[in-house]
GROMACS .gro file of C-alpha atoms in nm:
model
  435
    1UNK     CA    1   0.005   0.005  -0.008
    2UNK     CA    2   0.135   0.351  -0.083
    3UNK     CA    3   0.162   0.642   0.153
    4UNK     CA    4  -0.128   0.804  -0.041
    5UNK     CA    5  -0.347   0.512  -0.008
    6UNK     CA    6  -0.287   0.478   0.364
    7UNK     CA    7  -0.337   0.851   0.413
    8UNK     CA    8  -0.680   0.823   0.234
    9UNK     CA    9  -0.773   0.520   0.454
   10UNK     CA   10  -0.715   0.749   0.767
   11UNK     CA   11  -0.870   1.041   0.602
   12UNK     CA   12  -1.163   0.874   0.500
   13UNK     CA   13  -1.224   0.753   0.852
   14UNK     CA   14  -1.169   1.089   1.015
   15UNK     CA   15  -1.353   1.279   0.739
   16UNK     CA   16  -1.667   1.032   0.781
   17UNK     CA   17  -1.668   1.111   1.160
   18UNK     CA   18  -1.631   1.468   1.092
   19UNK     CA   19  -1.966   1.455   0.876
   20UNK     CA   20  -2.157   1.218   1.100
   21UNK     CA   21  -2.070   1.371   1.436
   22UNK     CA   22  -2.272   1.681   1.387
   23UNK     CA   23  -2.568   1.482   1.318
   24UNK     CA   24  -2.525   1.305   1.653
   25UNK     CA   25  -2.578   1.635   1.841
   26UNK     CA   26  -2.936   1.626   1.678
   27UNK     CA   27  -2.969   1.244   1.738
   28UNK     CA   28  -2.883   1.268   2.108
   29UNK     CA   29  -3.136   1.537   2.149
   30UNK     CA   30  -3.419   1.363   1.987
   31UNK     CA   31  -3.355   0.989   2.061
   32UNK     CA   32  -3.307   0.781   2.390
   33UNK     CA   33  -2.963   0.658   2.492
   34UNK     CA   34  -3.031   0.298   2.414
   35UNK     CA   35  -3.132   0.312   2.053
   36UNK     CA   36  -2.846   0.549   1.962
   37UNK     CA   37  -2.600   0.287   2.125
   38UNK     CA   38  -2.752   0.009   1.934
   39UNK     CA   39  -2.706   0.206   1.611
   40UNK     CA   40  -2.356   0.299   1.670
   41UNK     CA   41  -2.229  -0.052   1.765
   42UNK     CA   42  -2.434  -0.212   1.468
   43UNK     CA   43  -2.264   0.021   1.225
   44UNK     CA   44  -1.920  -0.032   1.374
   45UNK     CA   45  -1.968  -0.413   1.363
   46UNK     CA   46  -2.090  -0.397   0.992
   47UNK     CA   47  -1.795  -0.188   0.907
   48UNK     CA   48  -1.548  -0.420   1.059
   49UNK     CA   49  -1.694  -0.720   0.880
   50UNK     CA   50  -1.692  -0.542   0.539
   51UNK     CA   51  -1.332  -0.420   0.586
   52UNK     CA   52  -1.234  -0.778   0.689
   53UNK     CA   53  -1.403  -0.940   0.391
   54UNK     CA   54  -1.291  -0.650   0.141
   55UNK     CA   55  -1.167  -0.793  -0.205
   56UNK     CA   56  -0.965  -0.467  -0.271
   57UNK     CA   57  -0.897  -0.099  -0.192
   58UNK     CA   58  -1.227   0.063  -0.280
   59UNK     CA   59  -1.436  -0.192  -0.064
   60UNK     CA   60  -1.191  -0.147   0.232
   61UNK     CA   61  -1.249   0.231   0.209
   62UNK     CA   62  -1.625   0.171   0.229
   63UNK     CA   63  -1.574  -0.055   0.513
   64UNK     CA   64  -1.384   0.203   0.687
   65UNK     CA   65  -1.655   0.466   0.620
   66UNK     CA   66  -1.916   0.261   0.779
   67UNK     CA   67  -1.690   0.177   1.060
   68UNK     CA   68  -1.631   0.532   1.103
   69UNK     CA   69  -1.996   0.615   1.110
   70UNK     CA   70  -2.052   0.400   1.420
   71UNK     CA   71  -1.745   0.551   1.583
   72UNK     CA   72  -1.881   0.893   1.513
   73UNK     CA   73  -2.199   0.827   1.704
   74UNK     CA   74  -2.020   0.640   1.997
   75UNK     CA   75  -1.796   0.907   2.106
   76UNK     CA   76  -2.044   1.204   2.161
   77UNK     CA   77  -2.293   0.955   2.316
   78UNK     CA   78  -2.012   0.859   2.565
   79UNK     CA   79  -1.920   1.213   2.640
   80UNK     CA   80  -2.281   1.340   2.680
   81UNK     CA   81  -2.364   1.037   2.913
   82UNK     CA   82  -2.074   1.114   3.129
   83UNK     CA   83  -2.162   1.478   3.166
   84UNK     CA   84  -2.504   1.383   3.263
   85UNK     CA   85  -2.411   1.107   3.510
   86UNK     CA   86  -2.081   1.212   3.671
   87UNK     CA   87  -2.070   1.503   3.927
   88UNK     CA   88  -1.824   1.792   3.836
   89UNK     CA   89  -1.591   1.719   4.118
   90UNK     CA   90  -1.498   1.380   3.964
   91UNK     CA   91  -1.521   1.429   3.604
   92UNK     CA   92  -1.162   1.481   3.566
   93UNK     CA   93  -1.077   1.128   3.679
   94UNK     CA   94  -1.362   0.969   3.457
   95UNK     CA   95  -1.249   1.188   3.164
   96UNK     CA   96  -0.892   1.051   3.228
   97UNK     CA   97  -1.006   0.702   3.186
   98UNK     CA   98  -1.189   0.787   2.883
   99UNK     CA   99  -0.893   0.976   2.720
  100UNK     CA  100  -0.714   0.650   2.741
  101UNK     CA  101  -0.919   0.532   2.470
  102UNK     CA  102  -0.934   0.850   2.263
  103UNK     CA  103  -0.559   0.946   2.289
  104UNK     CA  104  -0.375   0.609   2.348
  105UNK     CA  105  -0.565   0.415   2.058
  106UNK     CA  106  -0.373   0.613   1.794
  107UNK     CA  107  -0.051   0.582   1.976
  108UNK     CA  108  -0.039   0.199   2.024
  109UNK     CA  109  -0.216   0.152   1.695
  110UNK     CA  110   0.111   0.101   1.498
  111UNK     CA  111   0.233  -0.153   1.750
  112UNK     CA  112  -0.078  -0.378   1.759
  113UNK     CA  113  -0.074  -0.343   1.381
  114UNK     CA  114   0.283  -0.444   1.339
  115UNK     CA  115   0.228  -0.746   1.577
  116UNK     CA  116  -0.063  -0.871   1.368
  117UNK     CA  117   0.085  -0.813   1.032
  118UNK     CA  118   0.418  -0.984   1.131
  119UNK     CA  119   0.239  -1.315   1.165
  120UNK     CA  120  -0.099  -1.264   0.993
  121UNK     CA  121  -0.264  -1.142   0.686
  122UNK     CA  122  -0.374  -0.763   0.715
  123UNK     CA  123  -0.759  -0.885   0.727
  124UNK     CA  124  -0.701  -1.017   1.081
  125UNK     CA  125  -0.675  -0.660   1.198
  126UNK     CA  126  -1.043  -0.655   1.159
  127UNK     CA  127  -1.134  -1.023   1.226
  128UNK     CA  128  -0.981  -0.989   1.568
  129UNK     CA  129  -1.192  -0.677   1.651
  130UNK     CA  130  -1.514  -0.815   1.517
  131UNK     CA  131  -1.601  -1.065   1.808
  132UNK     CA  132  -1.521  -0.774   2.053
  133UNK     CA  133  -1.759  -0.552   1.875
  134UNK     CA  134  -2.024  -0.794   1.850
  135UNK     CA  135  -1.980  -0.869   2.227
  136UNK     CA  136  -2.003  -0.503   2.326
  137UNK     CA  137  -2.312  -0.480   2.105
  138UNK     CA  138  -2.478  -0.767   2.288
  139UNK     CA  139  -2.377  -0.631   2.629
  140UNK     CA  140  -2.505  -0.288   2.562
  141UNK     CA  141  -2.839  -0.434   2.424
  142UNK     CA  142  -2.866  -0.616   2.774
  143UNK     CA  143  -2.743  -0.354   3.010
  144UNK     CA  144  -2.769   0.008   2.850
  145UNK     CA  145  -3.055   0.225   3.004
  146UNK     CA  146  -3.178   0.552   2.891
  147UNK     CA  147  -3.016   0.865   3.076
  148UNK     CA  148  -3.155   1.151   2.867
  149UNK     CA  149  -3.490   1.331   2.790
  150UNK     CA  150  -3.546   1.323   2.414
  151UNK     CA  151  -3.729   1.613   2.259
  152UNK     CA  152  -3.899   1.651   1.915
  153UNK     CA  153  -3.780   1.885   1.633
  154UNK     CA  154  -3.736   1.857   1.257
  155UNK     CA  155  -3.367   1.808   1.114
  156UNK     CA  156  -3.252   2.073   0.872
  157UNK     CA  157  -3.182   1.846   0.564
  158UNK     CA  158  -2.983   2.102   0.373
  159UNK     CA  159  -2.724   2.120   0.661
  160UNK     CA  160  -2.629   1.745   0.617
  161UNK     CA  161  -2.502   1.780   0.248
  162UNK     CA  162  -2.344   2.119   0.329
  163UNK     CA  163  -2.129   1.974   0.614
  164UNK     CA  164  -2.052   1.658   0.391
  165UNK     CA  165  -1.956   1.849   0.091
  166UNK     CA  166  -1.781   2.126   0.262
  167UNK     CA  167  -1.556   1.927   0.484
  168UNK     CA  168  -1.485   1.666   0.219
  169UNK     CA  169  -1.384   1.924  -0.070
  170UNK     CA  170  -1.163   2.083   0.178
  171UNK     CA  171  -0.978   1.783   0.299
  172UNK     CA  172  -0.963   1.654  -0.064
  173UNK     CA  173  -0.791   1.980  -0.180
  174UNK     CA  174  -0.533   1.956   0.093
  175UNK     CA  175  -0.456   1.602  -0.021
  176UNK     CA  176  -0.446   1.696  -0.375
  177UNK     CA  177  -0.160   1.958  -0.305
  178UNK     CA  178   0.076   1.664  -0.232
  179UNK     CA  179  -0.042   1.446  -0.544
  180UNK     CA  180  -0.002   1.729  -0.775
  181UNK     CA  181   0.369   1.740  -0.704
  182UNK     CA  182   0.400   1.409  -0.868
  183UNK     CA  183   0.091   1.385  -1.124
  184UNK     CA  184  -0.035   1.723  -1.252
  185UNK     CA  185  -0.408   1.706  -1.192
  186UNK     CA  186  -0.693   1.804  -1.431
  187UNK     CA  187  -0.821   2.046  -1.190
  188UNK     CA  188  -0.633   2.240  -0.950
  189UNK     CA  189  -0.635   2.121  -0.578
  190UNK     CA  190  -0.707   2.492  -0.510
  191UNK     CA  191  -1.047   2.464  -0.646
  192UNK     CA  192  -1.189   2.204  -0.410
  193UNK     CA  193  -1.004   2.371  -0.130
  194UNK     CA  194  -1.163   2.707  -0.178
  195UNK     CA  195  -1.504   2.559  -0.270
  196UNK     CA  196  -1.484   2.343   0.058
  197UNK     CA  197  -1.402   2.659   0.283
  198UNK     CA  198  -1.699   2.851   0.111
  199UNK     CA  199  -1.949   2.567   0.179
  200UNK     CA  200  -1.832   2.528   0.526
  201UNK     CA  201  -1.882   2.904   0.591
  202UNK     CA  202  -2.228   2.868   0.444
  203UNK     CA  203  -2.316   2.577   0.676
  204UNK     CA  204  -2.177   2.783   0.967
  205UNK     CA  205  -2.374   3.088   0.884
  206UNK     CA  206  -2.683   2.892   0.833
  207UNK     CA  207  -2.679   2.731   1.199
  208UNK     CA  208  -2.753   3.044   1.409
  209UNK     CA  209  -3.060   3.123   1.206
  210UNK     CA  210  -3.175   2.740   1.269
  211UNK     CA  211  -3.097   2.765   1.628
  212UNK     CA  212  -3.392   3.010   1.688
  213UNK     CA  213  -3.624   2.736   1.557
  214UNK     CA  214  -3.444   2.456   1.766
  215UNK     CA  215  -3.343   2.299   1.424
  216UNK     CA  216  -2.980   2.347   1.421
  217UNK     CA  217  -2.760   2.050   1.311
  218UNK     CA  218  -2.475   2.192   1.525
  219UNK     CA  219  -2.559   2.454   1.780
  220UNK     CA  220  -2.318   2.733   1.757
  221UNK     CA  221  -2.405   2.883   2.100
  222UNK     CA  222  -2.138   2.654   2.244
  223UNK     CA  223  -1.881   2.882   2.077
  224UNK     CA  224  -2.023   3.179   2.242
  225UNK     CA  225  -1.867   3.056   2.567
  226UNK     CA  226  -1.495   3.116   2.573
  227UNK     CA  227  -1.430   2.855   2.825
  228UNK     CA  228  -1.548   2.614   2.580
  229UNK     CA  229  -1.409   2.755   2.263
  230UNK     CA  230  -1.040   2.800   2.375
  231UNK     CA  231  -0.993   2.421   2.481
  232UNK     CA  232  -1.193   2.324   2.165
  233UNK     CA  233  -0.956   2.515   1.937
  234UNK     CA  234  -0.640   2.387   2.123
  235UNK     CA  235  -0.776   2.039   2.085
  236UNK     CA  236  -0.793   2.091   1.722
  237UNK     CA  237  -0.441   2.208   1.694
  238UNK     CA  238  -0.323   1.903   1.884
  239UNK     CA  239  -0.514   1.660   1.665
  240UNK     CA  240  -0.380   1.822   1.344
  241UNK     CA  241  -0.024   1.784   1.481
  242UNK     CA  242  -0.076   1.435   1.657
  243UNK     CA  243  -0.223   1.274   1.347
  244UNK     CA  244   0.052   1.412   1.126
  245UNK     CA  245   0.319   1.277   1.356
  246UNK     CA  246   0.155   0.937   1.399
  247UNK     CA  247   0.143   0.892   1.020
  248UNK     CA  248   0.501   1.029   0.928
  249UNK     CA  249   0.706   0.873   1.215
  250UNK     CA  250   0.615   0.524   1.077
  251UNK     CA  251   0.702   0.626   0.714
  252UNK     CA  252   1.027   0.766   0.821
  253UNK     CA  253   1.135   0.463   1.031
  254UNK     CA  254   1.025   0.213   0.769
  255UNK     CA  255   1.157   0.392   0.450
  256UNK     CA  256   1.433   0.593   0.576
  257UNK     CA  257   1.576   0.396   0.871
  258UNK     CA  258   1.458   0.046   0.713
  259UNK     CA  259   1.297  -0.087   1.035
  260UNK     CA  260   1.023  -0.358   0.980
  261UNK     CA  261   0.661  -0.304   1.062
  262UNK     CA  262   0.696  -0.491   1.387
  263UNK     CA  263   1.020  -0.288   1.499
  264UNK     CA  264   0.840   0.056   1.406
  265UNK     CA  265   0.540  -0.058   1.628
  266UNK     CA  266   0.760  -0.181   1.915
  267UNK     CA  267   0.956   0.135   1.906
  268UNK     CA  268   0.641   0.342   1.936
  269UNK     CA  269   0.494   0.129   2.206
  270UNK     CA  270   0.644   0.292   2.519
  271UNK     CA  271   0.500   0.633   2.422
  272UNK     CA  272   0.149   0.498   2.393
  273UNK     CA  273   0.172   0.291   2.719
  274UNK     CA  274   0.289   0.590   2.914
  275UNK     CA  275   0.030   0.806   2.773
  276UNK     CA  276  -0.225   0.551   2.904
  277UNK     CA  277  -0.068   0.532   3.243
  278UNK     CA  278  -0.071   0.902   3.286
  279UNK     CA  279  -0.433   0.981   3.184
  280UNK     CA  280  -0.602   0.878   3.507
  281UNK     CA  281  -0.350   1.040   3.719
  282UNK     CA  282  -0.392   1.364   3.515
  283UNK     CA  283  -0.776   1.348   3.557
  284UNK     CA  284  -0.717   1.332   3.939
  285UNK     CA  285  -0.480   1.620   3.922
  286UNK     CA  286  -0.736   1.831   3.723
  287UNK     CA  287  -1.010   1.764   3.982
  288UNK     CA  288  -0.769   1.912   4.250
  289UNK     CA  289  -0.592   2.185   4.086
  290UNK     CA  290  -0.763   2.263   3.768
  291UNK     CA  291  -0.652   2.243   3.408
  292UNK     CA  292  -0.395   2.535   3.363
  293UNK     CA  293  -0.108   2.371   3.577
  294UNK     CA  294  -0.131   2.068   3.347
  295UNK     CA  295  -0.202   2.221   3.013
  296UNK     CA  296   0.079   2.494   2.984
  297UNK     CA  297   0.369   2.236   3.073
  298UNK     CA  298   0.213   1.993   2.844
  299UNK     CA  299   0.193   2.234   2.572
  300UNK     CA  300   0.536   2.340   2.603
  301UNK     CA  301   0.666   1.983   2.606
  302UNK     CA  302   0.480   1.898   2.320
  303UNK     CA  303   0.610   2.208   2.118
  304UNK     CA  304   0.960   2.118   2.214
  305UNK     CA  305   0.932   1.780   2.066
  306UNK     CA  306   0.786   1.899   1.731
  307UNK     CA  307   1.072   2.137   1.705
  308UNK     CA  308   1.331   1.867   1.780
  309UNK     CA  309   1.166   1.643   1.515
  310UNK     CA  310   1.237   1.907   1.254
  311UNK     CA  311   1.621   1.801   1.294
  312UNK     CA  312   1.550   1.430   1.234
  313UNK     CA  313   1.810   1.265   0.988
  314UNK     CA  314   1.860   0.919   0.839
  315UNK     CA  315   2.129   0.844   1.100
  316UNK     CA  316   1.950   0.988   1.400
  317UNK     CA  317   1.971   0.716   1.666
  318UNK     CA  318   1.635   0.545   1.687
  319UNK     CA  319   1.673   0.567   2.070
  320UNK     CA  320   1.649   0.937   2.035
  321UNK     CA  321   1.340   0.895   1.815
  322UNK     CA  322   1.176   0.665   2.090
  323UNK     CA  323   1.261   0.929   2.377
  324UNK     CA  324   1.118   1.197   2.155
  325UNK     CA  325   0.786   1.010   2.097
  326UNK     CA  326   0.767   0.927   2.483
  327UNK     CA  327   0.796   1.303   2.564
  328UNK     CA  328   0.562   1.389   2.300
  329UNK     CA  329   0.315   1.145   2.440
  330UNK     CA  330   0.357   1.264   2.804
  331UNK     CA  331   0.286   1.628   2.673
  332UNK     CA  332  -0.041   1.498   2.506
  333UNK     CA  333  -0.148   1.318   2.824
  334UNK     CA  334  -0.112   1.636   3.035
  335UNK     CA  335  -0.346   1.819   2.781
  336UNK     CA  336  -0.614   1.580   2.668
  337UNK     CA  337  -0.798   1.508   2.986
  338UNK     CA  338  -0.802   1.879   3.101
  339UNK     CA  339  -0.920   2.012   2.767
  340UNK     CA  340  -1.193   1.767   2.752
  341UNK     CA  341  -1.309   1.820   3.090
  342UNK     CA  342  -1.268   2.194   3.092
  343UNK     CA  343  -1.459   2.250   2.764
  344UNK     CA  344  -1.754   2.036   2.831
  345UNK     CA  345  -1.795   2.151   3.186
  346UNK     CA  346  -1.823   2.494   3.084
  347UNK     CA  347  -2.149   2.428   2.916
  348UNK     CA  348  -2.517   2.405   3.051
  349UNK     CA  349  -2.662   2.069   3.048
  350UNK     CA  350  -2.895   2.157   2.738
  351UNK     CA  351  -2.571   2.194   2.528
  352UNK     CA  352  -2.380   1.881   2.643
  353UNK     CA  353  -2.479   1.683   2.328
  354UNK     CA  354  -2.402   1.978   2.082
  355UNK     CA  355  -2.078   2.054   2.275
  356UNK     CA  356  -1.953   1.704   2.220
  357UNK     CA  357  -2.056   1.705   1.873
  358UNK     CA  358  -1.864   2.047   1.822
  359UNK     CA  359  -1.554   1.901   1.986
  360UNK     CA  360  -1.572   1.570   1.771
  361UNK     CA  361  -1.621   1.749   1.443
  362UNK     CA  362  -1.342   1.996   1.482
  363UNK     CA  363  -1.114   1.718   1.608
  364UNK     CA  364  -1.179   1.502   1.326
  365UNK     CA  365  -1.164   1.770   1.064
  366UNK     CA  366  -0.833   1.897   1.214
  367UNK     CA  367  -0.699   1.536   1.205
  368UNK     CA  368  -0.788   1.483   0.853
  369UNK     CA  369  -0.663   1.810   0.753
  370UNK     CA  370  -0.341   1.755   0.947
  371UNK     CA  371  -0.293   1.410   0.793
  372UNK     CA  372  -0.349   1.550   0.437
  373UNK     CA  373  -0.127   1.862   0.488
  374UNK     CA  374   0.177   1.668   0.641
  375UNK     CA  375   0.166   1.408   0.361
  376UNK     CA  376   0.134   1.683   0.113
  377UNK     CA  377   0.435   1.876   0.233
  378UNK     CA  378   0.637   1.567   0.276
  379UNK     CA  379   0.541   1.461  -0.086
  380UNK     CA  380   0.610   1.813  -0.238
  381UNK     CA  381   0.944   1.859  -0.047
  382UNK     CA  382   1.060   1.504  -0.126
  383UNK     CA  383   0.999   1.552  -0.481
  384UNK     CA  384   1.204   1.880  -0.481
  385UNK     CA  385   1.494   1.690  -0.306
  386UNK     CA  386   1.481   1.423  -0.561
  387UNK     CA  387   1.501   1.662  -0.850
  388UNK     CA  388   1.798   1.814  -0.676
  389UNK     CA  389   1.983   1.478  -0.665
  390UNK     CA  390   1.886   1.328  -0.351
  391UNK     CA  391   1.861   0.943  -0.325
  392UNK     CA  392   1.518   0.798  -0.212
  393UNK     CA  393   1.587   0.783   0.167
  394UNK     CA  394   1.740   1.143   0.185
  395UNK     CA  395   1.461   1.258  -0.022
  396UNK     CA  396   1.185   1.103   0.210
  397UNK     CA  397   1.373   1.233   0.519
  398UNK     CA  398   1.382   1.591   0.365
  399UNK     CA  399   1.016   1.575   0.323
  400UNK     CA  400   0.946   1.449   0.677
  401UNK     CA  401   1.160   1.723   0.825
  402UNK     CA  402   0.952   2.003   0.626
  403UNK     CA  403   0.632   1.858   0.733
  404UNK     CA  404   0.755   1.846   1.109
  405UNK     CA  405   0.861   2.204   1.060
  406UNK     CA  406   0.507   2.280   0.966
  407UNK     CA  407   0.378   2.087   1.276
  408UNK     CA  408   0.626   2.275   1.498
  409UNK     CA  409   0.490   2.608   1.380
  410UNK     CA  410   0.132   2.497   1.448
  411UNK     CA  411   0.224   2.372   1.794
  412UNK     CA  412   0.295   2.730   1.897
  413UNK     CA  413  -0.062   2.810   1.875
  414UNK     CA  414  -0.130   2.547   2.145
  415UNK     CA  415   0.140   2.706   2.373
  416UNK     CA  416  -0.032   3.046   2.333
  417UNK     CA  417  -0.382   2.896   2.396
  418UNK     CA  418  -0.269   2.710   2.699
  419UNK     CA  419  -0.222   3.019   2.899
  420UNK     CA  420  -0.596   3.110   2.850
  421UNK     CA  421  -0.747   2.768   2.983
  422UNK     CA  422  -0.930   2.811   3.300
  423UNK     CA  423  -1.156   2.592   3.506
  424UNK     CA  424  -1.513   2.604   3.398
  425UNK     CA  425  -1.759   2.857   3.566
  426UNK     CA  426  -2.088   2.677   3.503
  427UNK     CA  427  -2.276   2.993   3.603
  428UNK     CA  428  -2.162   3.150   3.272
  429UNK     CA  429  -2.305   2.896   3.062
  430UNK     CA  430  -2.620   2.865   3.249
  431UNK     CA  431  -2.674   3.247   3.222
  432UNK     CA  432  -2.605   3.215   2.850
  433UNK     CA  433  -2.846   2.931   2.813
  434UNK     CA  434  -3.112   3.101   3.004
  435UNK     CA  435  -3.069   3.400   2.773
   0.00000   0.00000   0.00000
């Protein structure tokens, strides 16, 4: 599989989530918890089965899209349920446990994939997940209770294609920038890029009008609360950089350093494990001290590693790469749980589902855009290095360094935003909601 195909599997998954997640804000307002859970896990299981049986790349992409649709519904459902059931004084600890799944899964994914691919066919990555998914579906059908009060309101049909076409065109344009460096396209990638941005703007401008009729697909009142908006923006920055790193490091290690898939996975395993071990403790520290004392040092560590990765060379000791990944993971662990908890905790209960959907949407769009942008920069710079006489490994390394430079610059935005994160003042959100 080429880097471009790998990118599109990841991008299709995240982009589908970005398209479906806004609809979950509507679903969670209008439907009970149990049917939403059953829908999510059914889609996840079907997508897993389709991916496992896929005869080729196109069907595999379709399977991942169905897979992502279930995941997209599940994440806001989880967040909204926690916000309704868990008291504010212990939310940090619970969110820490949730962060293990959200932030650690991408980190340890390369390790698990490497272990599976070293001994089994790629289809087993899905076949091994399928019984777990079916077991979760059966357990949920037996145990899940309804915890929210649904309301009735019509969905705004035009908002759904606006979100799908807008976000899809935007990320497709970003991805096309890299492809254009190798194969000149019939249509400039700037066309879908600009078109996507315009359609997203139309979607955003449409929602406040619909809010007055309680028909908004994505309630923009959440963005009127700074204590929600700043953490949400910071999480988008982190997702953009994190997914870029997680796709580029394996490419560098396998194509430049010449490690095997299994060796690459094992090299990145310590960072994922440390992130998982840190998350619950970070949640408890948040409950005691608030977010700022965690987020500021976390953002500084994160940015320092991103700048260090701009110096990576083909002869860089792999031990240093592992240490950099571990420090990066610690920085992310210090930020994810406080940001999730502080952002959603700043909202009134009536906006929990829309806040979860807003965070999920921005995260997935940022992750998809970051993946596409990093691969595009790597491709463009690698092509330029090849034309200048660099051999294959040196050209890839030059492209990876250029992409990390972009990520390092983006990380400075996270450092700046970290100083404005504060513990939620629920009165602020309640007053706005009442208004």
